[in-house]
Amino acid sequence: MLNFDKDRFVNIQRGAVAIAEDVRVLMRKLLDDGLERVFFMGTGGVQFLTQPAIELARASTVFPVSAAFPAQVILEAPAGLDERALVILPSLSGTTKESVQLLSFLKERGVKTLSLTGHKNTPLGLDADYNFTNFAEDDTSSESFYLQTLLIVLSLLVERGEYTDFDKTVAELKQLPELLVSVKENYEARAATLAKEIKDENYHIFTGAGSVWPQAHYYGMCILEEMQWIRTRPVHASDFFHGTLELVEPGVSLFIFKGEDACRPLADRVENFAKRYTDKVRVLDAASAQLPGVSDKTRKLISPLILATMLERLSAHLEVLRDHPLTTRRYYKRVEY
């Protein structure tokens, strides 16, 4: 496979799943100490990667689990941001400026903090109350953060008596690192073809629903816009028929992401409509992945992770065909905080 290090990928994803037992112990301790609410506060694209876990909590428990933007929290803190709250701070670098500023703000308020970082010897890696560090890089971080945040919410649910198959689910998740390599291998030819199809296109609509909507938003904004300077329009499939449908015409590129959860019919509805009006409907379906030994229940939890691992192959080919490395930026170093 093009520009792919199998051993590095497998080791990183194994590291993500390896927090399962420790995070469950931590969650039990926090609940016993009076934890009453959880916030996920990531800066930029990494916050999208926490959203499937937040949605799982929304559908599974009345325990408050929500999200907030770090830069906005400092200016206007949400209610309940106190000593009975836990804020989870994901940051690959561990040095994200807005998140580092937020950490200081939270400490002043006595809020408990848990950081998820790719590097330990960093402000977020060292100064949060609790930390899980799992080395990763841009091409492997999506799966890593999806897995870690999923395990955090599953730990909350099982310790509240709201999830009964934790050990079975974790055992299946531990099979994923190697299985995801096969997913990449099986998608490689399609990724190469798709990259050739879109390498000169400068606008795409991205849509999805349920657990895969964050991946649609993430890929449009954080990969194609930030890393390839290609214009995109991410729109939730529920909103597609309230505006964006009027932009569909011959030649318009539409990416539809499909998961295996209850919201899949929303993506089907968009597909059924769009194929009548544009010849450029590109469907990525988590159900197409072969994952022997993984139950339907677990598959429903990992649809965004499957799509992320497929899309990494598209990105690998796209940056070569466009002669635009994914690390190239125009303004990143110039932004003032």
Short mmCIF file of C-alpha atoms in Angstrom, two decimals, residues 9-279:
data_model
loop_
_atom_site.label_atom_id
_atom_site.label_comp_id
_atom_site.label_asym_id
_atom_site.label_seq_id
_atom_site.Cartn_x
_atom_site.Cartn_y
_atom_site.Cartn_z
CA PHE A 9 -0.43 1.57 12.47
CA VAL A 10 -1.15 -1.68 14.33
CA ASN A 11 0.92 -0.67 17.35
CA ILE A 12 -0.81 2.70 17.63
CA GLN A 13 -4.30 1.23 17.50
CA ARG A 14 -3.33 -1.46 20.00
CA GLY A 15 -2.21 1.32 22.29
CA ALA A 16 -5.58 3.02 21.96
CA VAL A 17 -7.52 -0.11 22.95
CA ALA A 18 -5.08 -0.85 25.75
CA ILE A 19 -6.52 1.92 27.95
CA ALA A 20 -9.78 -0.02 28.39
CA GLU A 21 -9.16 -1.54 31.81
CA ASP A 22 -7.43 1.53 33.27
CA VAL A 23 -10.08 3.95 32.09
CA ARG A 24 -12.81 1.77 33.60
CA VAL A 25 -11.02 1.81 36.96
CA LEU A 26 -10.64 5.58 36.70
CA MET A 27 -14.30 6.06 35.87
CA ARG A 28 -15.34 4.00 38.89
CA LYS A 29 -13.13 6.18 41.11
CA LEU A 30 -14.51 9.41 39.67
CA LEU A 31 -18.11 8.29 40.11
CA ASP A 32 -17.43 7.23 43.69
CA ASP A 33 -15.90 10.67 44.31
CA GLY A 34 -19.08 12.41 43.17
CA LEU A 35 -18.69 12.95 39.43
CA GLU A 36 -21.93 14.42 38.05
CA ARG A 37 -21.16 15.46 34.45
CA VAL A 38 -18.62 15.01 31.66
CA PHE A 39 -17.53 17.46 28.98
CA PHE A 40 -15.44 16.75 25.89
CA MET A 41 -13.46 19.86 24.94
CA GLY A 42 -11.15 19.38 21.98
CA THR A 43 -9.81 22.10 19.73
CA GLY A 44 -10.47 21.89 16.00
CA GLY A 45 -10.85 18.59 14.20
CA VAL A 46 -10.08 16.37 17.17
CA GLN A 47 -13.37 17.49 18.71
CA PHE A 48 -15.22 15.92 15.77
CA LEU A 49 -13.58 12.63 16.71
CA THR A 50 -15.20 12.75 20.16
CA GLN A 51 -18.72 13.24 18.86
CA PRO A 52 -19.64 9.59 18.16
CA ALA A 53 -18.89 8.78 21.80
CA ILE A 54 -20.99 11.75 22.93
CA GLU A 55 -23.86 10.54 20.73
CA LEU A 56 -23.56 7.06 22.23
CA ALA A 57 -23.92 8.59 25.69
CA ARG A 58 -26.87 10.71 24.56
CA ALA A 59 -28.70 7.59 23.39
CA SER A 60 -27.74 5.40 26.35
CA THR A 61 -27.86 7.40 29.56
CA VAL A 62 -29.35 10.44 31.26
CA PHE A 63 -25.94 11.17 32.77
CA PRO A 64 -24.85 14.52 31.27
CA VAL A 65 -22.17 14.09 28.59
CA SER A 66 -21.69 17.07 26.27
CA ALA A 67 -19.18 19.04 24.22
CA ALA A 68 -17.89 22.60 24.22
CA PHE A 69 -15.35 24.68 22.29
CA PRO A 70 -12.27 25.51 24.42
CA ALA A 71 -11.89 29.04 23.07
CA GLN A 72 -15.54 29.78 23.81
CA VAL A 73 -15.50 28.17 27.27
CA ILE A 74 -12.84 30.61 28.44
CA LEU A 75 -15.11 33.50 27.44
CA GLU A 76 -18.41 31.95 28.53
CA ALA A 77 -18.25 28.82 30.64
CA PRO A 78 -21.14 26.34 30.51
CA ALA A 79 -23.21 25.73 33.61
CA GLY A 80 -21.87 23.01 35.87
CA LEU A 81 -18.20 23.52 35.09
CA ASP A 82 -17.07 22.90 38.66
CA GLU A 83 -15.44 20.36 40.95
CA ARG A 84 -18.10 17.75 40.13
CA ALA A 85 -17.30 17.89 36.41
CA LEU A 86 -14.74 16.03 34.34
CA VAL A 87 -13.36 17.70 31.21
CA ILE A 88 -11.70 15.47 28.63
CA LEU A 89 -9.05 17.23 26.57
CA PRO A 90 -7.91 15.38 23.44
CA SER A 91 -4.85 16.78 21.67
CA LEU A 92 -2.46 14.85 19.46
CA SER A 93 0.42 17.27 20.02
CA GLY A 94 -0.35 17.99 23.66
CA THR A 95 0.53 21.61 22.96
CA THR A 96 -2.60 22.98 21.26
CA LYS A 97 -2.69 26.61 22.38
CA GLU A 98 -6.42 26.94 23.01
CA SER A 99 -6.49 23.68 24.95
CA VAL A 100 -3.46 24.63 27.05
CA GLN A 101 -5.15 27.92 27.93
CA LEU A 102 -8.32 26.03 28.78
CA LEU A 103 -6.45 23.67 31.09
CA SER A 104 -5.24 26.60 33.19
CA PHE A 105 -8.76 28.03 33.25
CA LEU A 106 -10.18 24.70 34.44
CA LYS A 107 -7.60 24.28 37.16
CA GLU A 108 -8.57 27.65 38.60
CA ARG A 109 -12.17 26.44 38.86
CA GLY A 110 -11.25 23.11 40.46
CA VAL A 111 -12.52 21.07 37.49
CA LYS A 112 -11.10 17.57 37.08
CA THR A 113 -9.27 17.07 33.79
CA LEU A 114 -8.35 14.04 31.69
CA SER A 115 -6.10 14.57 28.68
CA LEU A 116 -5.68 12.23 25.73
CA THR A 117 -2.38 13.00 24.03
CA GLY A 118 0.07 11.63 21.52
CA HIS A 119 3.05 12.96 23.47
CA LYS A 120 3.54 12.79 27.24
CA ASN A 121 6.15 15.49 27.84
CA THR A 122 3.84 18.33 26.89
CA PRO A 123 1.66 20.78 28.85
CA LEU A 124 -1.50 18.73 28.35
CA GLY A 125 0.33 15.44 28.87
CA LEU A 126 1.90 16.50 32.16
CA ASP A 127 -0.45 19.01 33.76
CA ALA A 128 -3.90 17.40 33.51
CA ASP A 129 -5.16 15.52 36.57
CA TYR A 130 -5.23 12.31 34.55
CA ASN A 131 -3.62 11.44 31.25
CA PHE A 132 -3.55 8.67 28.68
CA THR A 133 -0.75 9.07 26.17
CA ASN A 134 -0.79 6.96 23.05
CA PHE A 135 1.76 8.00 20.45
CA ALA A 136 0.14 8.64 17.09
CA GLU A 137 0.61 10.82 14.03
CA ASP A 138 -1.84 12.54 11.72
CA ASP A 139 -2.46 9.49 9.54
CA THR A 140 -3.22 7.24 12.53
CA SER A 141 -4.80 9.60 15.05
CA SER A 142 -8.44 9.43 13.94
CA GLU A 143 -8.82 5.74 14.75
CA SER A 144 -6.88 6.22 17.99
CA PHE A 145 -9.10 9.02 19.28
CA TYR A 146 -12.29 7.30 18.14
CA LEU A 147 -11.30 4.22 20.13
CA GLN A 148 -10.19 6.05 23.27
CA THR A 149 -13.26 8.25 23.51
CA LEU A 150 -15.53 5.27 22.83
CA LEU A 151 -13.88 3.39 25.69
CA ILE A 152 -14.33 6.35 28.03
CA VAL A 153 -18.07 6.46 27.41
CA LEU A 154 -18.44 2.67 27.55
CA SER A 155 -16.64 2.75 30.91
CA LEU A 156 -19.09 5.34 32.18
CA LEU A 157 -22.03 3.27 30.99
CA VAL A 158 -20.83 -0.03 32.42
CA GLU A 159 -20.00 1.51 35.80
CA ARG A 160 -23.50 2.98 35.92
CA GLY A 161 -25.02 -0.40 35.05
CA GLU A 162 -26.13 0.77 31.60
CA TYR A 163 -23.94 -1.47 29.39
CA THR A 164 -23.68 -5.20 29.95
CA ASP A 165 -21.18 -6.39 27.33
CA PHE A 166 -18.11 -4.31 28.18
CA ASP A 167 -15.63 -7.21 28.36
CA LYS A 168 -16.96 -8.77 25.15
CA THR A 169 -16.87 -5.45 23.33
CA VAL A 170 -13.31 -4.74 24.46
CA ALA A 171 -12.22 -8.22 23.37
CA GLU A 172 -13.62 -7.51 19.91
CA LEU A 173 -12.06 -4.05 19.77
CA LYS A 174 -8.69 -5.66 20.49
CA GLN A 175 -9.02 -7.52 17.19
CA LEU A 176 -9.48 -4.30 15.26
CA PRO A 177 -5.89 -3.16 14.69
CA GLU A 178 -5.10 -6.12 12.43
CA LEU A 179 -8.59 -6.17 10.92
CA LEU A 180 -8.31 -2.52 9.94
CA VAL A 181 -5.18 -3.31 7.96
CA SER A 182 -7.31 -5.67 5.88
CA VAL A 183 -9.92 -2.94 5.46
CA LYS A 184 -7.21 -0.67 4.08
CA GLU A 185 -5.91 -3.38 1.77
CA ASN A 186 -9.37 -4.10 0.42
CA TYR A 187 -10.05 -0.41 -0.19
CA GLU A 188 -6.67 0.42 -1.71
CA ALA A 189 -7.63 -0.06 -5.36
CA ARG A 190 -10.84 1.93 -4.95
CA ALA A 191 -8.95 4.67 -3.11
CA ALA A 192 -6.44 4.95 -5.97
CA THR A 193 -9.23 5.15 -8.55
CA LEU A 194 -11.24 7.67 -6.56
CA ALA A 195 -8.19 9.87 -6.02
CA LYS A 196 -7.69 10.01 -9.79
CA GLU A 197 -11.34 10.93 -10.26
CA ILE A 198 -11.31 13.85 -7.83
CA LYS A 199 -7.73 15.15 -7.96
CA ASP A 200 -8.71 18.15 -10.11
CA GLU A 201 -12.11 18.81 -8.57
CA ASN A 202 -12.27 21.86 -6.32
CA TYR A 203 -15.61 21.45 -4.53
CA HIS A 204 -17.39 18.59 -2.76
CA ILE A 205 -20.50 18.21 -0.62
CA PHE A 206 -20.06 15.80 2.31
CA THR A 207 -22.98 14.31 4.18
CA GLY A 208 -23.79 11.58 6.67
CA ALA A 209 -25.88 10.97 9.77
CA GLY A 210 -25.60 9.36 13.18
CA SER A 211 -22.15 8.23 14.21
CA VAL A 212 -20.57 8.87 10.78
CA TRP A 213 -21.65 12.49 10.42
CA PRO A 214 -18.61 13.69 12.43
CA GLN A 215 -16.31 11.81 10.03
CA ALA A 216 -17.97 13.50 7.06
CA HIS A 217 -17.47 16.89 8.72
CA TYR A 218 -13.91 16.02 9.73
CA TYR A 219 -12.80 14.78 6.32
CA GLY A 220 -14.25 17.76 4.52
CA MET A 221 -12.85 20.40 6.86
CA CYS A 222 -9.69 18.93 8.31
CA ILE A 223 -8.37 16.91 5.38
CA LEU A 224 -9.61 18.41 2.13
CA GLU A 225 -9.86 22.03 3.29
CA GLU A 226 -6.92 22.25 5.68
CA MET A 227 -4.54 19.78 4.09
CA GLN A 228 -5.47 20.02 0.40
CA TRP A 229 -7.05 23.51 0.10
CA ILE A 230 -10.15 22.08 -1.56
CA ARG A 231 -13.52 23.71 -0.88
CA THR A 232 -16.13 21.51 0.78
CA ARG A 233 -19.66 21.79 2.14
CA PRO A 234 -20.25 19.38 5.04
CA VAL A 235 -23.97 19.09 5.81
CA HIS A 236 -25.80 16.66 8.07
CA ALA A 237 -28.08 14.32 6.14
CA SER A 238 -31.02 15.51 8.23
CA ASP A 239 -30.46 19.03 6.89
CA PHE A 240 -29.67 18.07 3.31
CA PHE A 241 -33.26 18.56 2.15
CA HIS A 242 -33.54 21.96 3.80
CA GLY A 243 -31.19 23.84 1.51
CA THR A 244 -28.27 21.89 0.13
CA LEU A 245 -30.37 19.78 -2.22
CA GLU A 246 -30.76 22.90 -4.41
CA LEU A 247 -27.02 22.82 -5.15
CA VAL A 248 -27.18 19.33 -6.66
CA GLU A 249 -26.88 19.30 -10.45
CA PRO A 250 -24.85 17.42 -13.07
CA GLY A 251 -21.15 17.54 -12.24
CA VAL A 252 -21.56 18.32 -8.52
CA SER A 253 -19.53 15.96 -6.32
CA LEU A 254 -21.39 14.49 -3.37
CA PHE A 255 -19.80 12.18 -0.81
CA ILE A 256 -22.31 10.16 1.23
CA PHE A 257 -21.04 8.38 4.33
CA LYS A 258 -23.07 5.42 5.60
CA GLY A 259 -22.82 3.83 9.00
CA GLU A 260 -24.38 0.72 10.49
CA ASP A 261 -26.45 2.45 13.16
CA ALA A 262 -30.10 3.45 13.28
CA CYS A 263 -29.51 6.63 11.28
CA ARG A 264 -28.47 4.87 8.07
CA PRO A 265 -31.87 5.53 6.37
CA LEU A 266 -31.09 9.26 6.39
CA ALA A 267 -28.08 8.63 4.15
CA ASP A 268 -30.09 6.26 1.95
CA ARG A 269 -32.63 9.02 1.40
CA VAL A 270 -29.93 11.43 0.20
CA GLU A 271 -28.46 8.80 -2.11
CA ASN A 272 -31.81 7.95 -3.66
CA PHE A 273 -32.41 11.61 -4.42
CA ALA A 274 -28.94 12.67 -5.56
CA LYS A 275 -28.35 9.86 -8.04
CA ARG A 276 -31.16 11.27 -10.16
CA TYR A 277 -29.45 14.64 -10.54
CA THR A 278 -25.67 14.23 -10.47
CA ASP A 279 -23.29 11.67 -11.91
#
